[in-house]
CSV table of C-alpha atoms in Angstrom, one decimal:
chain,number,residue,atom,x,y,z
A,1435,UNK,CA,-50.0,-25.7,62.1
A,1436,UNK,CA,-49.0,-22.1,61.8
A,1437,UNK,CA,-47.0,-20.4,59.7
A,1438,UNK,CA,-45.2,-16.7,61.0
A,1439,UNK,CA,-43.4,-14.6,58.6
A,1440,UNK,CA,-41.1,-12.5,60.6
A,1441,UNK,CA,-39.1,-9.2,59.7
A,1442,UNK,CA,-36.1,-8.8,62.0
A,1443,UNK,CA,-33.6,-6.1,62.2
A,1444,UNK,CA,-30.6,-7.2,61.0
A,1445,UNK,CA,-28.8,-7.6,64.4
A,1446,UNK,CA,-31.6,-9.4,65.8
A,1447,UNK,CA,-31.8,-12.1,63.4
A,1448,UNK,CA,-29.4,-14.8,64.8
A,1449,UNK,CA,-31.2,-14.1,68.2
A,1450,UNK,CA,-34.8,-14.5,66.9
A,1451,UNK,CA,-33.6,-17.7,64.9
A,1452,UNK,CA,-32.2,-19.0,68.5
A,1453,UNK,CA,-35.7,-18.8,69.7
A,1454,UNK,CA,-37.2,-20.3,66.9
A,1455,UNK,CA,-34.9,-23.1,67.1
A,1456,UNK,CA,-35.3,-23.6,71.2
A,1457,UNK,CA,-39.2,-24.0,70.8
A,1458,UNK,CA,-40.3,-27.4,70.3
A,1459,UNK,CA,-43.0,-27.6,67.6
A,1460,UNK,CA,-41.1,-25.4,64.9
A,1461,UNK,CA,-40.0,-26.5,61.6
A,1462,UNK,CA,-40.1,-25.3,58.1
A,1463,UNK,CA,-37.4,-22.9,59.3
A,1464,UNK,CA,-36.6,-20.4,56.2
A,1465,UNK,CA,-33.6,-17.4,56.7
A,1466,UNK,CA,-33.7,-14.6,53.7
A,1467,UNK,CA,-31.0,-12.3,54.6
A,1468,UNK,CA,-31.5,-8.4,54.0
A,1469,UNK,CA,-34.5,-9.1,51.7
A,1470,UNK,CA,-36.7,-6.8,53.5
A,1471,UNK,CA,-37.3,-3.4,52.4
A,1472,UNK,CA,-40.2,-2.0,54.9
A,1473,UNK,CA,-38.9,-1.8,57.6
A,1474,UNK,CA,-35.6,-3.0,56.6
A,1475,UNK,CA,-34.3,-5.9,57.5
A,1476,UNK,CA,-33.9,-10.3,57.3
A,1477,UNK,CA,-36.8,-12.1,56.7
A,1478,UNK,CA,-37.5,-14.9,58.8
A,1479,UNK,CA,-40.1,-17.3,58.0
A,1480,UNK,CA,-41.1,-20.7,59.8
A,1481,UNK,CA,-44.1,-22.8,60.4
A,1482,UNK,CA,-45.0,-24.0,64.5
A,1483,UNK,CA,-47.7,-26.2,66.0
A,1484,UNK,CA,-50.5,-24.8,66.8
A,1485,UNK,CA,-50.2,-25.9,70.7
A,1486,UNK,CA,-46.8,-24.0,70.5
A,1487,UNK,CA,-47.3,-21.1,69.0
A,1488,UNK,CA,-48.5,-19.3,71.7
A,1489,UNK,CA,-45.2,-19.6,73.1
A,1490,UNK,CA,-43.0,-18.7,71.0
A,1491,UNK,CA,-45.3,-15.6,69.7
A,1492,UNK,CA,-44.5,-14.5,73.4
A,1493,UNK,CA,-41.3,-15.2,73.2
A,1494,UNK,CA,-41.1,-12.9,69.8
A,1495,UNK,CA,-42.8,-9.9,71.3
A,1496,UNK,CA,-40.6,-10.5,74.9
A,1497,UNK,CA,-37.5,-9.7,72.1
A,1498,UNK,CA,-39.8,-6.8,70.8
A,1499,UNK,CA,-40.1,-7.9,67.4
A,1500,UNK,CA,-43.6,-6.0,66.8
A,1501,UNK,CA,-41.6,-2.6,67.8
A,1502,UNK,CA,-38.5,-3.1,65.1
A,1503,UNK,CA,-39.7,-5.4,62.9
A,1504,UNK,CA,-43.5,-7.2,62.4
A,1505,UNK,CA,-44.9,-10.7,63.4
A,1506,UNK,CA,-47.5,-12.1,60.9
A,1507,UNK,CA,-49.3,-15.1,61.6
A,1508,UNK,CA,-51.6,-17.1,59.6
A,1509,UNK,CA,-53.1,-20.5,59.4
A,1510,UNK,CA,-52.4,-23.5,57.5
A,1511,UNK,CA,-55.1,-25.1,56.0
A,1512,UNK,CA,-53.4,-27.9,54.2
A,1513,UNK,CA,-49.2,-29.2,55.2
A,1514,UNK,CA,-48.3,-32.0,53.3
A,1515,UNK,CA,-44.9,-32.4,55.5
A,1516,UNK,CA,-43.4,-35.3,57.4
A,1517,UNK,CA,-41.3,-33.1,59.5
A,1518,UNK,CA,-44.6,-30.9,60.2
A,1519,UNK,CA,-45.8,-34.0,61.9
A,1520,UNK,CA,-43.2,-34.6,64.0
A,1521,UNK,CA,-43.2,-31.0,65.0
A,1522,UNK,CA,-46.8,-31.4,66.0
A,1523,UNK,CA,-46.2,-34.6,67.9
A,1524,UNK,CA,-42.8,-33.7,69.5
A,1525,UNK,CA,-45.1,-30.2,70.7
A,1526,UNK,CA,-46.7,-30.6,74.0
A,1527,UNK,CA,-50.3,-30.9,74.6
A,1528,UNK,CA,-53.5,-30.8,72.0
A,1529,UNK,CA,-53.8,-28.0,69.4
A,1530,UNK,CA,-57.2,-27.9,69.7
A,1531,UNK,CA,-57.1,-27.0,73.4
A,1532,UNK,CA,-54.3,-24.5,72.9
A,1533,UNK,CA,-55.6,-20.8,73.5
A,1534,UNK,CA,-53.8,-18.1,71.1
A,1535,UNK,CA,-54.0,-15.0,73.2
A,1536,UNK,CA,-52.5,-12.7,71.2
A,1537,UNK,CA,-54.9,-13.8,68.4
A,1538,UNK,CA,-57.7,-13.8,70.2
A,1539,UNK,CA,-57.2,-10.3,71.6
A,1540,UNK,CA,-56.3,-9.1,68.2
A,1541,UNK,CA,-60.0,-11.1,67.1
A,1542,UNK,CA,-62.1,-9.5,69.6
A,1543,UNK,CA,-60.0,-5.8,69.5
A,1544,UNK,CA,-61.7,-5.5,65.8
A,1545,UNK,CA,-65.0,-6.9,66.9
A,1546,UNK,CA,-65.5,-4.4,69.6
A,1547,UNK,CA,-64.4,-2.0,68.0
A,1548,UNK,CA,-67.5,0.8,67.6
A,1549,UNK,CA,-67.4,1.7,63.8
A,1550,UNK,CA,-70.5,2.7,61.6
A,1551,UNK,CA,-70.7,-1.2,59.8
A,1552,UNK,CA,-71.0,-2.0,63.7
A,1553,UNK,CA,-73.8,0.0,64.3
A,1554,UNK,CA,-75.4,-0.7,61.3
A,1555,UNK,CA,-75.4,-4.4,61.7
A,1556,UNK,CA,-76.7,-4.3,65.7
A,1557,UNK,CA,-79.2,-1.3,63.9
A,1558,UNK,CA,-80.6,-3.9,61.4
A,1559,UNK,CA,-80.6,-6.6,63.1
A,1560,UNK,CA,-82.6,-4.5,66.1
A,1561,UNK,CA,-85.1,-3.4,63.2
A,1562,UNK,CA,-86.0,-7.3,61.8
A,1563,UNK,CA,-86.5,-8.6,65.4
A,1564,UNK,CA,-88.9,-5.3,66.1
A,1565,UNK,CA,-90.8,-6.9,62.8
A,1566,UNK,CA,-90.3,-10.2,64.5
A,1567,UNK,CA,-91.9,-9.7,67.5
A,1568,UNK,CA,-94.8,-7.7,66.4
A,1569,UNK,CA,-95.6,-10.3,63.6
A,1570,UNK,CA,-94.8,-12.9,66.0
A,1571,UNK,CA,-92.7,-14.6,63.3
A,1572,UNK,CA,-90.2,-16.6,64.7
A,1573,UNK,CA,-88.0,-16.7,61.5
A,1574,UNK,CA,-87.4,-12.7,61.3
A,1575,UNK,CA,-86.1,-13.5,65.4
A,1576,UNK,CA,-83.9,-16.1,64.3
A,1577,UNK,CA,-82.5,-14.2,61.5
A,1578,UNK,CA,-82.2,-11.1,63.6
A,1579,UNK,CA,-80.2,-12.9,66.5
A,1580,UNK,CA,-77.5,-14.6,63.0
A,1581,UNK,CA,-77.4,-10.6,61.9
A,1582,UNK,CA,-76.6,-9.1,65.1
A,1583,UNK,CA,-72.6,-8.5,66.0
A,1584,UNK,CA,-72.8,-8.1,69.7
A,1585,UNK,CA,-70.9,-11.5,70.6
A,1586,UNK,CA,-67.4,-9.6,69.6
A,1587,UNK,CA,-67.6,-7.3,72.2
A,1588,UNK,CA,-69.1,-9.7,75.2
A,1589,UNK,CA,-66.0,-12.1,74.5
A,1590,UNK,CA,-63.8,-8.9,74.0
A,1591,UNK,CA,-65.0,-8.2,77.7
A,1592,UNK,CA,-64.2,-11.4,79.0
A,1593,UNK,CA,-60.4,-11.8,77.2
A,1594,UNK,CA,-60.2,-8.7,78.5
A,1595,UNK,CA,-61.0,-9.7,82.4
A,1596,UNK,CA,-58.9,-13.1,82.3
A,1597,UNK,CA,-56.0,-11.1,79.8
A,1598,UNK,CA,-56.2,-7.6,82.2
A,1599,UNK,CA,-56.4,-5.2,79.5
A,1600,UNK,CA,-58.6,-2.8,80.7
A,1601,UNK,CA,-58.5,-0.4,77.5
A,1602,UNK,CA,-59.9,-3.8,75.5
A,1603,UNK,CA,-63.0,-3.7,78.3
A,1604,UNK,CA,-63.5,-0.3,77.9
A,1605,UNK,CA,-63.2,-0.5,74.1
A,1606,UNK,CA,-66.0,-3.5,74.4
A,1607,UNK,CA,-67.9,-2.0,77.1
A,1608,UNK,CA,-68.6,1.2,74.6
A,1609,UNK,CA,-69.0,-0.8,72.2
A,1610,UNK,CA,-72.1,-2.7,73.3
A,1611,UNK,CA,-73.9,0.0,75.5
A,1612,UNK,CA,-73.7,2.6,72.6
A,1613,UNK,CA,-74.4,0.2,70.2
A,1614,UNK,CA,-77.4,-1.3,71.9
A,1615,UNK,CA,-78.7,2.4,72.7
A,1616,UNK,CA,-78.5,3.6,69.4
A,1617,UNK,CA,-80.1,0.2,68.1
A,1618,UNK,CA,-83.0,0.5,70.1
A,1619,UNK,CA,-83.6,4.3,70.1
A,1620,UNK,CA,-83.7,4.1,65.4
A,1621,UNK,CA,-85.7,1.0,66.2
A,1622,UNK,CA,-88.2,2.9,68.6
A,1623,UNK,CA,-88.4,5.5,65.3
A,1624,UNK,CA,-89.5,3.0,62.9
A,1625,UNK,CA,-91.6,1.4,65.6
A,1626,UNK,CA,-93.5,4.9,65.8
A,1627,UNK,CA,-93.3,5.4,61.4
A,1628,UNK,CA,-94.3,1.5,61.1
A,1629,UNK,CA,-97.6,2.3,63.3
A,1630,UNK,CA,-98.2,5.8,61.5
A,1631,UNK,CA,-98.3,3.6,58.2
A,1632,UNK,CA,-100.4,1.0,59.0
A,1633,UNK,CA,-98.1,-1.6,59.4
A,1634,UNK,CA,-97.9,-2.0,63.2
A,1635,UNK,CA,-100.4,-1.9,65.5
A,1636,UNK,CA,-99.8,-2.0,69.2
A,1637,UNK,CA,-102.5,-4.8,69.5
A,1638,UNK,CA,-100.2,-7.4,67.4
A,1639,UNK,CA,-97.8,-6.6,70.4
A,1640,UNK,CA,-100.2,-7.0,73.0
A,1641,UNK,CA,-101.8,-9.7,71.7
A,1642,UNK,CA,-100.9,-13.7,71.8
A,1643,UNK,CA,-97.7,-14.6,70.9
A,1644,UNK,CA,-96.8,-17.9,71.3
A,1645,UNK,CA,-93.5,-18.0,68.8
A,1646,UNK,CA,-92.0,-14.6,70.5
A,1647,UNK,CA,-93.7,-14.0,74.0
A,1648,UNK,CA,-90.3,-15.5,75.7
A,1649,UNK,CA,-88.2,-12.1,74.5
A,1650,UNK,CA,-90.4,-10.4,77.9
A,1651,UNK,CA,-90.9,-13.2,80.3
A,1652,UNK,CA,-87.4,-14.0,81.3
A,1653,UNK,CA,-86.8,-17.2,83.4
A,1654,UNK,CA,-83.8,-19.3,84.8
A,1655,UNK,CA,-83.7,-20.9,81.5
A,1656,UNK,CA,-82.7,-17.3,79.8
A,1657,UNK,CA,-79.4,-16.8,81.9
A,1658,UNK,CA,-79.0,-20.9,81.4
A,1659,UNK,CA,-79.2,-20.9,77.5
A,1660,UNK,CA,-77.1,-17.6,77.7
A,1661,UNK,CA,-74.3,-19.1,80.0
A,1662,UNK,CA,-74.6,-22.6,77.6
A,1663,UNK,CA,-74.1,-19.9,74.7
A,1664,UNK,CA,-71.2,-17.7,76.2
A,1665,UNK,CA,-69.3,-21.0,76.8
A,1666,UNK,CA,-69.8,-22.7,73.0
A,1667,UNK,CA,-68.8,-19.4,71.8
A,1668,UNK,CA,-65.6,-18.5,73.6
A,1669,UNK,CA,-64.7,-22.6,72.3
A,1670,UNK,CA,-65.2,-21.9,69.0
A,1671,UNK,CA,-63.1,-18.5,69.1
A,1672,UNK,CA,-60.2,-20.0,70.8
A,1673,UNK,CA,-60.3,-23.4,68.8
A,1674,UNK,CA,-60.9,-21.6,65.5
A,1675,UNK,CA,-63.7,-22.6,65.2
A,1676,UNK,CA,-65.8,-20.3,63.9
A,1677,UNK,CA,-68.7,-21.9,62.4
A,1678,UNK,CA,-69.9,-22.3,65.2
A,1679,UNK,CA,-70.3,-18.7,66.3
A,1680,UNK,CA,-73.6,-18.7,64.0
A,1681,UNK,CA,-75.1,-21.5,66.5
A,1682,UNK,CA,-74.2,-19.3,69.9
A,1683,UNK,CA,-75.8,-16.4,67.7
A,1684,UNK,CA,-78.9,-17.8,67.3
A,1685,UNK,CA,-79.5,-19.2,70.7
A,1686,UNK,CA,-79.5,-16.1,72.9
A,1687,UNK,CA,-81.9,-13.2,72.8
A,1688,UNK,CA,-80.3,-10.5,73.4
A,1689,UNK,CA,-80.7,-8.4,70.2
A,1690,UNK,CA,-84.8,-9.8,70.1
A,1691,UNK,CA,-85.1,-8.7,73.7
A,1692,UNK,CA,-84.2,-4.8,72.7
A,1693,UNK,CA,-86.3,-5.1,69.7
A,1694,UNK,CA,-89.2,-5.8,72.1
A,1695,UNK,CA,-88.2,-3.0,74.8
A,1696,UNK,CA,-87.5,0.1,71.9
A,1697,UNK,CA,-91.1,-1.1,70.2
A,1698,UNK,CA,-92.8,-1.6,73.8
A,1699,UNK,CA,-91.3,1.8,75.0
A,1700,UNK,CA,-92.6,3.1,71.9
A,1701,UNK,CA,-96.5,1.9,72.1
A,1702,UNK,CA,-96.3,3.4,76.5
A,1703,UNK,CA,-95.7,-0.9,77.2
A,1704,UNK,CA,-94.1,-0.6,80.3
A,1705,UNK,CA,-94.5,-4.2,81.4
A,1706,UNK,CA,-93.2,-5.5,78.4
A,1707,UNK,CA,-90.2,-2.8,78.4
A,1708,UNK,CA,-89.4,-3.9,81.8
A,1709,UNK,CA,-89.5,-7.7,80.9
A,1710,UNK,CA,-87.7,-7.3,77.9
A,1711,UNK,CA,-84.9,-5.0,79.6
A,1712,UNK,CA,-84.5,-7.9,82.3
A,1713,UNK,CA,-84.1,-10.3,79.8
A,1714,UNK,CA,-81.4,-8.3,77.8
A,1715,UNK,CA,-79.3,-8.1,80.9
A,1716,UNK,CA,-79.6,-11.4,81.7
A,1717,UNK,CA,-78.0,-12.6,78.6
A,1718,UNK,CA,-74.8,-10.2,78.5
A,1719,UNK,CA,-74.4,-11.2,82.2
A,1720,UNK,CA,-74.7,-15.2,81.3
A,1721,UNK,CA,-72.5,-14.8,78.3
A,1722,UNK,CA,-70.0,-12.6,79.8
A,1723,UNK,CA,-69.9,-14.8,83.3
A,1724,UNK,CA,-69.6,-17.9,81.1
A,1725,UNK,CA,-67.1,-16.5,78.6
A,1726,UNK,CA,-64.9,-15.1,81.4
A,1727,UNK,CA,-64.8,-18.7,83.0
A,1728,UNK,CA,-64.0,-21.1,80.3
A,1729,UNK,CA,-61.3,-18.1,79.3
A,1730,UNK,CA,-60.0,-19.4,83.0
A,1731,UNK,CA,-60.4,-22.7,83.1
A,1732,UNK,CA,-58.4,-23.1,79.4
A,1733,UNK,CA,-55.8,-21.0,80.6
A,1734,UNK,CA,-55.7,-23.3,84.0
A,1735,UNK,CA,-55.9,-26.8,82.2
A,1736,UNK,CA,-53.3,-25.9,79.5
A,1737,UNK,CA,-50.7,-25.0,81.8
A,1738,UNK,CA,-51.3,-28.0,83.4
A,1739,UNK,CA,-51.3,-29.9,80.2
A,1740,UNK,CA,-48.2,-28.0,79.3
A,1741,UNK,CA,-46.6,-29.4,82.8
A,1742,UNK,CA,-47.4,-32.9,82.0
A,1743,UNK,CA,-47.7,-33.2,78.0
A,1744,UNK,CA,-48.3,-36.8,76.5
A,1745,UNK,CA,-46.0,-39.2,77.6
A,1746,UNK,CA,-45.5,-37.6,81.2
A,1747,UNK,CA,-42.3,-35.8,80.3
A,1748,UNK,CA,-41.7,-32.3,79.9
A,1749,UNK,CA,-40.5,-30.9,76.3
A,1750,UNK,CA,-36.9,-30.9,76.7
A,1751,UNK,CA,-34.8,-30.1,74.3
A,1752,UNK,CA,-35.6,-29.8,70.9
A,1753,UNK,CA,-34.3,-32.6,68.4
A,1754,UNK,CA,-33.2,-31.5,64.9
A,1755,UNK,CA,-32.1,-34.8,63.2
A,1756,UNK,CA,-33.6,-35.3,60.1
A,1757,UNK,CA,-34.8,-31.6,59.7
């Protein structure tokens, strides 16, 4: 379930209230009159199934709520409610196939958004992968790959291809190349003051490998594990579940595959630059290809789910004995 909390302008009320009442799934339906104070107003609060709130948070916006009054949204974790269930049961389709677009624009429009905790997070987590790869210590790559942020703005690409908002690809688009570019040219400093210390030595780089040699030598299994990646983590944006967001994290390589170009480029390593570049690439494509897709394929299957819910009847109208 969800729960909105909804400031309406006074002569707006009885029609948001309308709308409210019209959408099947909604309960918990809650009228303060003229308690608002900024902006001014009624507040309107209600709770709606997950699988219908997409709907009726349309609906809201159609009425221009979020330009004279304010939508919030918010989870709930725990609805101890008869009449919630039969909201949720009376509301078509499954909630967890239900896609909240305006949630998950909001979600990735503040994960692509290019800010200096950004680029200090794709910086460090650059920097442990170049200490990774030169040790050839697969658990600095692992915990590289869970530091780095650059899944926000490849899904912010991809809701922003299916959802045509092209200021949210742009916004991801700068995000990623200028993040990337600044990662790897600080990485490709310490690379240089690692080696001047001692630290590094361009034979560890050159040398065997085994645990890290796959950040260069891309193969059909890179853009496979990525496209596998891109579509587990677009799921677990649009189904709230975001646990699993550290699994997609640590099963592509595209912040270990700069780490190994920047400190390559550094040491004159052309090959491995080259390898490494390829491999990079072939990630963001994978995950952004993949991420596009599912993004089209939920928004195909839930309308379809929508036009023939559980029971093989549409939603009618909504019933409100008992509420």
């Amino acid at each position: 379930m969800l729960h909105l909390r909804l400031i309406t302008p006074a002569g707006r009320t009885e029609e948001v209230v309308r709308l409210i009442e019209r959408t099947v799934g909604t309960t918990h339906l809650v009228v303060l009159p003229g308690t608002a104070r900024d902006p001014a107003g009624d507040l309107v609060l209600c709770d709606v199934a997950r699988e219908a709130g997409d709907e009726l948070i349309a609906g809201l916006r159609r009425l221009g709520l979020e330009e004279t009054g304010s939508i919030a949204v918010e989870d709930i974790g725990l609805s101890l409610s008869r009449r919630a269930e039969e909201a949720e049961k009376e509301a078509p389709g499954e909630g967890a196939d239900a896609v909240l677009w305006e949630g998950l624009i909001e979600a990735t429009h503040e994960e692509s958004t290019l800010s200096v905790t950004y680029l200090a997070f794709i910086t460090l987590a650059t920097m442990i992968a170049a200490c990774g790869v030169v040790l050839d210590n697969a658990i600095l790559i692992v915990g590289a790959m869970a530091v780095g942020p650059e899944f926000g703005p490849l899904a912010g690409i991809s809701a922003a291809l299916v959802r045509r908002r092209p200021r949210l690809a742009l916004r991801s688009v700068t995000a990623l190349l200028v993040g990337f570019a600044v990662a790897m040219a600080v990485t490709g400093g310490f690379a240089t003051v690692m080696d001047a210390l001692g630290l590094f030595h361009r034979s560890d780089l050159e040398g065997d490998r085994p645990n890290t040699a796959f950040v260069y030598a891309p193969d059909a299994f890179s853009f496979i594990v990525a496209v596998l990646a891109g579509i587990a983590g677009i799921l677990s944006l649009t189904s709230a579940k975001s646990g699993a967001l550290v699994g997609v994290a640590i099963s592509v390589t595209t912040v270990p595959a700069a780490a190994n170009a920047a400190v390559a480029l550094a040491y004159g390593d052309m090959s491995q630059t080259s390898g490494s570049s390829v491999q990079l690439l072939l990630n963001l494509l994978g995950i952004v290809l993949a991420g596009t897709v599912t993004l089209l394929a939920q928004k195909y299957f839930w309308k379809r789910q929508r036009r023939h819910p559980r029971g093989g009847t549409g939603p009618g109208p909504r019933p409100r004995a008992g509420s």
